[in-house]
Structures are given as C-alpha cells and as structure tokens.
Amino acid sequence: MNLPKAKKIDIQKYEGGLSKLANITDAIKLSANESALGCSPNAKKAFYDCQSIISKYPDTSSQALKNKISEKFNLDLNNIIIGSGSDEIISFACQAFLNPGDEVVVSEFGFLMYKIYSKINGANVVFAKENNYKTNINTILDCISDKTKLVFIANPNNPTGTFLTKDEVLELRKKLRSDILLLIDDAYCEYVTHKDYLSGLDLFKKSSNVLVTRTFSKIYGLANLRIGWGFASKEIIDALSIFKPPFNITGPAEQAAVAALDDDLWLKKNIEHNTYWSNKIFETLSKKNITCNLPLANFFLMRFENNKLNSDQIFDEFAKNKIILRKMHAYKINNALRVTVGSKEECELFIQLIDKIL
Ligand SMILES: Cc1ncc(COP(=O)(O)O)c(C=O)c1O
C-alpha cells in the first residue's frame, strides 16, 4: 500500500501524570495538578442541566463564556479566544506564528507542550538555563536571535513550582524585541498569594505583543471538560482564530465554565485550602530534608539529593500505598518527583507516608 508520506517530527509524545496503578482500582492521583476539591457545585449543576442540548452542535463562538469572561475580568470581547484547554491556545499560537526554521525560547524546565507544539510547527527550540530551578530572564535574553519569534513562560512554572516577580516579567517584556511574541501561561495564577506576583493578565491588559493563557483545568476543577482561554490584542486573537475548529468547545463545558466563574466563594475556599495544606506539606518536606519549591501553586517539585532513598524507590513506596506521584524523567530532572496538593484526607495521608518512608 502506497500511503502519502507522514511527516516525521523529532519529538517525544507528551506523557501526562499516571492515572492508574496496576491492579489497584482506588488509587489516589496526585500526579496531574488537578483541583483538590473538584469543581464548584454550581458548575456541576450547570453541566447536568445541559442534557437537553447534547444532540445539538455547540455555539461556535462560545458567546456565553466570552461574555462572562469579559464582564468578570473587564476585557473587550475582541481580545478573548476560547480553547479546548489552554493547551489548544498554545497550539494555535504556534500554528499562527511559527514557520520552519524559526526559533522559540523556552525555560530549561518549562512546560513540555511549548516544545512539542513548536517542533510540530517546524521551529527550533532553544532552552534558557535556569537558576536553581527558576526561570532566568537574563539567560532567556541571551538565547534571542534574529530568528526568535516566540518566548514562552509559565508563571508559576510547572513542574518547578517557582515564579517570576512582576518586575522580572515586566523587565523581560521591555528587553525583548517588540516583534517577539511573549506567551505568559497563567495556568496556576489563582493559587498565588505572594506580594511580588502579578498574573500575565493583570500585567498586560494593554499590550500588543503578549498572549496570556488561562485554564479551567486547575483551580476551577474542570480538567476533563477541556476548556481554557486566551487574552491578547485583536490582531493576535484574529490570527489564532483562523486555526480554531468550529466546534472545539462543548456546550456543557462552556456552561460549567460560566457557572464556575460565578462562584467566587468556591474559588476562595480552594485558595484557602491550598494555602493551608501547601504550608503543611512544605513543613513536612523541609523537616525530612527534601529539597522543594516554596509553597506557591498547588504542587511541589521534590528533589531527593539529601535523602537515603531515591525518587524511583519513593515512587514505589507511595504506589504500594495507592498514591500516584509524577515522575520527572520527561523533564530530565533527576531524582525528583512532583506531588499535587490533594484533599484534606489525601494531604494527611501524604504527610503520614513521607514521615514513615523517609
Ligand atoms: C503550565 C501549564 N500550562 C498549561 C497546561 C494545560 O492545561 P489545560 O490544557 O488543561 O488547560 C498545564 C497542564 O498541566 C500546565 O501545567
């Protein structure tokens, strides 16, 4: 059979956190930075209330959600695009702005999808060295060449759990050539209470060369519904929209996201839960000499350089106790695991096990 020749791209497929353990049906998944408390009850109700519409195509413009985002964040409707997860917005940006031979700059341990979508679109990925697992704006600037089109930053970054201060982000944008698009990924911004932090959206509402991505998969607890959004100038949004499939957002996902944005109390409860338990986990990890980021988002990158057991042994010990952690091989971070801040019971169990195993 003579099929057309498929494109060959030199990338490893994205491997998300494991969601199952062999022979264990009730494992606790702390491997994908999902919401500890699930979604708002109002979002769940909005989802169930959509039963009568599932035989109809969704609204291709996702107008209800755009209206809600516009009202809530005080944004113009022309500056918003809705995606099947923020992941899809990252993909649109790469499709719209990258050609073979272009370059993108990604932080050494930046979120993996930046590299994957850039390569799919023919660009070369240049990695900027980090400073003790923190994005470094000077090494990013050193990586810029005539061919650079896009710079990606997740703030806070996954998987390192570190962040750039508002001054650092502003300095980076100021020092980058104005024709380079800066993508700021706000996936975990809602969790951050640090005084020196401001989200991409808060910093760049008026910018013409920044694309901000946001997601409903993390604090809003709608990861399975695949919904996120992007904010940028009309020119950028129009460029991305060409690549948007007409029905990329389902009606139930859209309605659940609208209800989620309306439930400020639920958001507050999530932030309080995360602040309380991330501090507790940090105390435990510090006592056990496990090196990790400061409490910030809803996860910790744990490094075991000062411990007797290594990351594979610790992964196995947790797996025996039905807890799934995230291995860091795909990010080439040796002897490390990432853990998501779970529910109260899950955090208590995690802390007990750290105490017992180490
Ligand atoms: C930094 C970062 N950006 C984007 C995403 C993608 O999220 P989603 O496509 O579910 O919105 C993730 C998911 O883990 C992430 O960690």
Short mmCIF file of C-alpha atoms and ligand atoms in Angstrom, two decimals:
data_model
loop_
_atom_site.label_atom_id
_atom_site.label_comp_id
_atom_site.label_asym_id
_atom_site.label_seq_id
_atom_site.Cartn_x
_atom_site.Cartn_y
_atom_site.Cartn_z
CA MET A 1 0.00 0.00 0.00
CA ASN A 2 1.41 3.38 -1.01
CA LEU A 3 0.25 5.88 1.60
CA PRO A 4 1.25 9.54 1.48
CA LYS A 5 4.43 10.01 3.44
CA ALA A 6 3.63 11.03 7.03
CA LYS A 7 5.62 13.94 8.49
CA LYS A 8 8.49 12.87 10.72
CA ILE A 9 8.97 15.14 13.72
CA ASP A 10 11.68 14.60 16.28
CA ILE A 11 9.63 14.78 19.48
CA GLN A 12 8.66 12.52 22.31
CA LYS A 13 4.91 12.23 22.80
CA TYR A 14 3.61 14.11 25.87
CA GLU A 15 3.14 11.76 28.79
CA GLY A 16 0.84 13.15 31.45
CA GLY A 17 0.85 12.05 35.09
CA LEU A 18 -0.14 8.40 35.53
CA SER A 19 -3.79 8.00 36.44
CA LYS A 20 -3.76 4.28 37.29
CA LEU A 21 -1.61 1.77 39.13
CA ALA A 22 -1.53 -1.86 38.03
CA ASN A 23 -4.10 -3.94 39.94
CA ILE A 24 -5.23 -1.04 42.11
CA THR A 25 -8.69 0.33 41.42
CA ASP A 26 -8.89 3.07 44.05
CA ALA A 27 -5.52 4.80 43.67
CA ILE A 28 -5.16 8.44 44.76
CA LYS A 29 -3.90 10.55 41.88
CA LEU A 30 -1.54 13.31 42.96
CA SER A 31 0.25 13.40 39.62
CA ALA A 32 -1.52 15.94 37.40
CA ASN A 33 -2.01 19.14 39.46
CA GLU A 34 -5.78 18.78 39.34
CA SER A 35 -8.10 20.58 41.75
CA ALA A 36 -8.07 19.29 45.36
CA LEU A 37 -11.74 20.00 45.95
CA GLY A 38 -13.20 19.35 42.49
CA CYS A 39 -15.39 21.89 40.74
CA SER A 40 -17.98 24.27 42.17
CA PRO A 41 -21.35 22.54 42.84
CA ASN A 42 -22.88 25.23 40.61
CA ALA A 43 -20.61 24.18 37.72
CA LYS A 44 -21.66 20.56 38.23
CA LYS A 45 -25.33 21.55 38.18
CA ALA A 46 -24.83 23.64 35.00
CA PHE A 47 -23.19 20.61 33.38
CA TYR A 48 -26.08 18.28 34.32
CA ASP A 49 -28.64 20.85 33.19
CA CYS A 50 -27.24 20.57 29.65
CA GLN A 51 -28.75 17.14 28.98
CA SER A 52 -31.37 18.52 26.59
CA ILE A 53 -28.76 20.17 24.33
CA ILE A 54 -26.35 17.31 23.74
CA SER A 55 -27.83 16.36 20.37
CA LYS A 56 -27.24 19.90 19.00
CA TYR A 57 -23.95 21.42 17.90
CA PRO A 58 -22.45 23.91 20.34
CA ASP A 59 -22.27 27.67 19.76
CA THR A 60 -19.16 28.07 17.59
CA SER A 61 -18.35 31.47 19.12
CA SER A 62 -18.78 30.35 22.78
CA GLN A 63 -20.51 33.69 23.29
CA ALA A 64 -21.90 32.97 26.77
CA LEU A 65 -18.45 32.23 28.16
CA LYS A 66 -16.81 35.13 26.34
CA ASN A 67 -19.44 37.46 27.81
CA LYS A 68 -18.82 36.12 31.31
CA ILE A 69 -15.02 36.43 30.99
CA SER A 70 -15.37 39.93 29.55
CA GLU A 71 -17.61 41.02 32.45
CA LYS A 72 -15.56 39.34 35.18
CA PHE A 73 -12.10 40.49 34.08
CA ASN A 74 -13.18 43.72 32.40
CA LEU A 75 -11.91 42.73 28.94
CA ASP A 76 -13.09 43.54 25.44
CA LEU A 77 -14.79 40.61 23.70
CA ASN A 78 -12.47 41.02 20.68
CA ASN A 79 -9.49 40.19 22.88
CA ILE A 80 -10.69 36.75 24.02
CA ILE A 81 -10.45 33.30 22.42
CA ILE A 82 -11.79 30.07 23.93
CA GLY A 83 -9.87 26.82 23.55
CA SER A 84 -10.22 23.15 24.30
CA GLY A 85 -7.98 23.61 27.33
CA SER A 86 -5.33 26.32 27.40
CA ASP A 87 -3.24 23.70 25.66
CA GLU A 88 -5.17 24.38 22.47
CA ILE A 89 -4.43 28.12 22.69
CA ILE A 90 -0.71 27.28 22.92
CA SER A 91 -1.13 25.12 19.82
CA PHE A 92 -2.97 27.94 17.95
CA ALA A 93 -0.15 30.36 18.81
CA CYS A 94 2.46 28.01 17.37
CA GLN A 95 0.39 27.37 14.24
CA ALA A 96 -0.24 31.07 13.71
CA PHE A 97 3.24 32.45 14.32
CA LEU A 98 5.84 29.74 13.64
CA ASN A 99 7.38 28.68 10.34
CA PRO A 100 10.07 26.08 9.70
CA GLY A 101 13.46 27.45 10.76
CA ASP A 102 12.05 29.96 13.27
CA GLU A 103 13.23 29.80 16.86
CA VAL A 104 11.37 29.83 20.15
CA VAL A 105 12.86 30.24 23.61
CA VAL A 106 11.67 28.05 26.46
CA SER A 107 12.99 27.96 30.00
CA GLU A 108 15.15 24.88 30.77
CA PHE A 109 12.36 23.14 32.74
CA GLY A 110 9.42 24.92 31.09
CA PHE A 111 6.08 23.18 30.50
CA LEU A 112 6.63 20.42 27.90
CA MET A 113 3.85 21.36 25.48
CA TYR A 114 5.69 24.54 24.41
CA LYS A 115 8.46 22.41 22.97
CA ILE A 116 6.10 19.89 21.41
CA TYR A 117 3.86 22.40 19.57
CA SER A 118 6.85 24.47 18.47
CA LYS A 119 8.52 21.44 16.93
CA ILE A 120 5.30 20.26 15.29
CA ASN A 121 5.27 23.63 13.52
CA GLY A 122 8.88 23.31 12.38
CA ALA A 123 10.51 25.71 14.83
CA ASN A 124 13.77 25.07 16.66
CA VAL A 125 13.56 25.18 20.44
CA VAL A 126 16.29 26.98 22.37
CA PHE A 127 16.40 26.25 26.11
CA ALA A 128 17.37 29.02 28.54
CA LYS A 129 19.30 27.75 31.59
CA GLU A 130 17.51 28.17 34.89
CA ASN A 131 18.93 29.36 38.16
CA ASN A 132 18.22 26.79 40.87
CA TYR A 133 15.05 25.65 39.06
CA LYS A 134 13.83 29.19 38.49
CA THR A 135 13.28 30.83 35.09
CA ASN A 136 16.07 33.33 34.44
CA ILE A 137 15.26 36.36 32.32
CA ASN A 138 18.93 37.07 31.52
CA THR A 139 19.57 33.61 30.07
CA ILE A 140 16.32 33.95 28.08
CA LEU A 141 17.55 37.25 26.65
CA ASP A 142 20.93 35.62 25.83
CA CYS A 143 19.08 33.00 23.75
CA ILE A 144 17.35 35.54 21.50
CA SER A 145 18.45 35.59 17.86
CA ASP A 146 17.20 37.18 14.64
CA LYS A 147 15.09 34.06 14.17
CA THR A 148 13.28 34.20 17.53
CA LYS A 149 9.50 34.55 17.14
CA LEU A 150 8.08 33.38 20.44
CA VAL A 151 9.12 33.20 24.11
CA PHE A 152 7.11 31.01 26.49
CA ILE A 153 6.81 31.48 30.22
CA ALA A 154 4.55 29.69 32.67
CA ASN A 155 4.23 31.81 35.78
CA PRO A 156 4.29 30.00 38.18
CA ASN A 157 6.11 27.34 36.20
CA ASN A 158 5.12 23.70 36.11
CA PRO A 159 6.93 21.43 37.12
CA THR A 160 9.41 23.57 39.13
CA GLY A 161 6.80 25.49 41.17
CA THR A 162 8.88 28.69 41.07
CA PHE A 163 7.78 32.11 39.80
CA LEU A 164 9.00 35.34 38.25
CA THR A 165 8.16 38.53 40.14
CA LYS A 166 6.05 41.17 38.42
CA ASP A 167 9.18 43.33 38.00
CA GLU A 168 11.07 40.48 36.33
CA VAL A 169 8.23 39.79 33.90
CA LEU A 170 7.92 43.48 33.02
CA GLU A 171 11.70 43.74 32.56
CA LEU A 172 11.69 40.72 30.26
CA ARG A 173 8.97 42.21 28.05
CA LYS A 174 10.80 45.55 27.98
CA LYS A 175 14.11 44.00 26.94
CA LEU A 176 12.68 41.61 24.32
CA ARG A 177 12.45 42.89 20.76
CA SER A 178 8.93 44.21 20.24
CA ASP A 179 8.31 41.85 17.29
CA ILE A 180 8.77 38.79 19.53
CA LEU A 181 5.52 37.41 20.95
CA LEU A 182 5.67 36.67 24.67
CA LEU A 183 3.27 33.93 25.79
CA ILE A 184 2.53 34.04 29.51
CA ASP A 185 0.81 30.95 30.79
CA ASP A 186 -1.32 31.82 33.84
CA ALA A 187 -2.44 28.19 34.47
CA TYR A 188 -1.77 28.35 38.25
CA CYS A 189 -2.11 32.12 38.85
CA GLU A 190 -5.24 31.90 41.04
CA TYR A 191 -3.36 30.00 43.75
CA VAL A 192 -0.60 32.57 44.20
CA THR A 193 -0.84 34.96 47.14
CA HIS A 194 2.81 36.21 47.09
CA LYS A 195 3.02 40.03 47.24
CA ASP A 196 5.61 40.27 44.43
CA TYR A 197 3.49 38.32 41.97
CA LEU A 198 1.05 39.55 39.35
CA SER A 199 -0.54 37.34 36.71
CA GLY A 200 0.10 37.84 33.00
CA LEU A 201 -3.46 39.14 32.63
CA ASP A 202 -3.00 41.73 35.38
CA LEU A 203 0.29 42.92 33.89
CA PHE A 204 -0.51 43.05 30.19
CA LYS A 205 -4.10 44.14 29.63
CA LYS A 206 -2.95 46.82 27.23
CA SER A 207 -0.06 45.11 25.49
CA SER A 208 0.08 44.42 21.75
CA ASN A 209 2.71 41.67 21.88
CA VAL A 210 1.73 39.43 24.82
CA LEU A 211 -0.60 36.43 24.69
CA VAL A 212 -1.94 35.28 28.08
CA THR A 213 -3.41 31.81 28.54
CA ARG A 214 -5.78 30.76 31.32
CA THR A 215 -7.38 27.42 32.16
CA PHE A 216 -10.42 25.93 33.87
CA SER A 217 -8.47 22.70 34.46
CA LYS A 218 -6.68 23.66 37.67
CA ILE A 219 -8.33 25.68 40.44
CA TYR A 220 -11.75 25.56 38.73
CA GLY A 221 -11.68 21.75 38.69
CA LEU A 222 -12.92 21.19 35.11
CA ALA A 223 -9.89 19.38 33.64
CA ASN A 224 -11.95 16.66 31.98
CA LEU A 225 -14.21 19.15 30.18
CA ARG A 226 -11.20 20.63 28.33
CA ILE A 227 -11.73 24.34 28.47
CA GLY A 228 -9.40 27.33 28.69
CA TRP A 229 -8.98 30.75 27.12
CA GLY A 230 -6.54 33.26 25.76
CA PHE A 231 -6.28 37.04 26.01
CA ALA A 232 -4.34 39.25 23.58
CA SER A 233 -4.68 42.15 21.15
CA LYS A 234 -7.41 41.82 18.49
CA GLU A 235 -4.69 41.30 15.88
CA ILE A 236 -3.28 38.28 17.74
CA ILE A 237 -6.72 36.84 18.56
CA ASP A 238 -7.74 37.14 14.88
CA ALA A 239 -4.54 35.35 13.85
CA LEU A 240 -5.21 32.50 16.32
CA SER A 241 -8.90 32.23 15.38
CA ILE A 242 -8.06 31.01 11.87
CA PHE A 243 -6.88 27.76 13.43
CA LYS A 244 -9.85 27.29 15.78
CA PRO A 245 -12.02 24.30 14.82
CA PRO A 246 -15.66 25.46 14.63
CA PHE A 247 -16.90 23.26 17.48
CA ASN A 248 -13.85 22.92 19.74
CA ILE A 249 -15.84 23.71 22.91
CA THR A 250 -18.80 21.61 24.00
CA GLY A 251 -21.93 23.32 25.38
CA PRO A 252 -21.77 21.50 28.75
CA ALA A 253 -18.11 22.57 29.17
CA GLU A 254 -18.99 26.17 28.32
CA GLN A 255 -21.95 26.28 30.75
CA ALA A 256 -19.91 24.69 33.54
CA ALA A 257 -17.13 27.25 33.00
CA VAL A 258 -19.65 30.15 33.14
CA ALA A 259 -21.03 28.82 36.44
CA ALA A 260 -17.50 28.26 37.78
CA LEU A 261 -16.61 31.89 37.15
CA ASP A 262 -19.73 32.96 39.03
CA ASP A 263 -18.78 31.07 42.19
CA ASP A 264 -16.27 33.33 43.96
CA LEU A 265 -16.87 31.62 47.29
CA TRP A 266 -15.74 28.29 45.85
CA LEU A 267 -12.62 29.90 44.45
CA LYS A 268 -11.84 31.45 47.85
CA LYS A 269 -12.35 28.10 49.58
CA ASN A 270 -9.90 26.49 47.13
CA ILE A 271 -7.27 29.17 47.68
CA GLU A 272 -7.59 28.85 51.47
CA HIS A 273 -7.39 25.07 51.28
CA ASN A 274 -4.31 25.25 49.08
CA THR A 275 -2.54 27.83 51.23
CA TYR A 276 -3.16 25.84 54.41
CA TRP A 277 -2.13 22.44 53.04
CA SER A 278 0.77 23.60 50.91
CA ASN A 279 2.29 25.18 54.04
CA LYS A 280 1.79 21.92 55.98
CA ILE A 281 3.35 19.87 53.18
CA PHE A 282 6.25 22.31 52.91
CA GLU A 283 6.94 21.98 56.67
CA THR A 284 6.97 18.19 56.38
CA LEU A 285 9.24 18.14 53.33
CA SER A 286 11.64 20.60 54.97
CA LYS A 287 11.81 18.51 58.17
CA LYS A 288 12.73 15.49 56.07
CA ASN A 289 15.45 17.36 54.17
CA ILE A 290 13.61 17.07 50.88
CA THR A 291 14.53 19.98 48.63
CA CYS A 292 11.50 21.69 47.10
CA ASN A 293 10.00 24.98 45.92
CA LEU A 294 8.33 27.33 48.40
CA PRO A 295 4.54 26.94 48.80
CA LEU A 296 3.02 28.81 45.85
CA ALA A 297 0.87 26.85 43.41
CA ASN A 298 -0.90 23.52 44.05
CA PHE A 299 2.15 21.29 43.69
CA PHE A 300 5.72 20.70 44.83
CA LEU A 301 8.75 19.55 42.91
CA MET A 302 10.52 17.31 45.44
CA ARG A 303 14.24 16.55 44.96
CA PHE A 304 15.86 13.81 46.98
CA GLU A 305 19.57 14.65 46.76
CA ASN A 306 19.85 14.66 50.58
CA ASN A 307 17.80 11.53 51.20
CA LYS A 308 18.68 7.86 51.54
CA LEU A 309 16.00 6.67 49.14
CA ASN A 310 15.90 7.80 45.52
CA SER A 311 12.90 9.02 43.53
CA ASP A 312 12.14 5.61 41.97
CA GLN A 313 12.16 3.93 45.38
CA ILE A 314 9.98 6.66 46.86
CA PHE A 315 7.58 6.47 43.89
CA ASP A 316 7.25 2.70 44.51
CA GLU A 317 6.69 3.11 48.24
CA PHE A 318 3.90 5.60 47.59
CA ALA A 319 2.43 3.36 44.88
CA LYS A 320 2.31 0.47 47.38
CA ASN A 321 0.18 2.79 49.49
CA LYS A 322 -2.04 3.59 46.47
CA ILE A 323 -0.72 7.13 45.90
CA ILE A 324 0.44 8.13 42.41
CA LEU A 325 3.15 10.79 42.18
CA ARG A 326 4.54 12.31 38.98
CA LYS A 327 7.90 11.08 37.72
CA MET A 328 10.13 13.76 36.23
CA HIS A 329 12.04 11.79 33.56
CA ALA A 330 10.25 13.60 30.72
CA TYR A 331 11.63 16.88 32.08
CA LYS A 332 15.09 15.35 32.59
CA ILE A 333 15.06 16.31 36.26
CA ASN A 334 16.95 13.56 38.05
CA ASN A 335 15.99 12.05 41.36
CA ALA A 336 12.80 14.11 41.68
CA LEU A 337 9.03 13.66 41.91
CA ARG A 338 6.15 16.12 41.76
CA VAL A 339 3.19 15.97 44.13
CA THR A 340 -0.15 17.78 43.82
CA VAL A 341 -1.82 19.24 46.91
CA GLY A 342 -4.87 16.99 47.33
CA SER A 343 -7.94 16.97 49.58
CA LYS A 344 -7.55 17.14 53.40
CA GLU A 345 -7.55 13.33 53.67
CA GLU A 346 -5.11 12.95 50.79
CA CYS A 347 -2.72 15.52 52.25
CA GLU A 348 -2.89 13.86 55.68
CA LEU A 349 -2.06 10.50 54.13
CA PHE A 350 0.77 12.00 52.06
CA ILE A 351 2.29 13.62 55.16
CA GLN A 352 1.99 10.37 57.18
CA LEU A 353 3.69 8.42 54.41
CA ILE A 354 6.53 10.90 53.97
CA ASP A 355 7.09 10.60 57.71
CA LYS A 356 7.06 6.81 57.56
CA ILE A 357 9.06 6.26 54.35
CA LEU A 358 11.81 8.83 54.93
C1 LIG B 1 1.79 25.32 32.90
C2 LIG B 1 0.66 24.62 32.23
N1 LIG B 1 0.09 25.18 31.16
C3 LIG B 1 -0.93 24.61 30.52
C4 LIG B 1 -1.43 23.39 30.92
C5 LIG B 1 -2.54 22.77 30.12
O1 LIG B 1 -3.72 22.86 30.77
P1 LIG B 1 -5.13 22.66 30.03
O2 LIG B 1 -4.87 22.33 28.59
O3 LIG B 1 -5.80 21.58 30.75
O4 LIG B 1 -5.80 23.99 30.16
C6 LIG B 1 -0.89 22.75 32.04
C7 LIG B 1 -1.38 21.45 32.47
O5 LIG B 1 -0.86 20.77 33.29
C8 LIG B 1 0.19 23.39 32.71
O6 LIG B 1 0.76 22.83 33.77
#
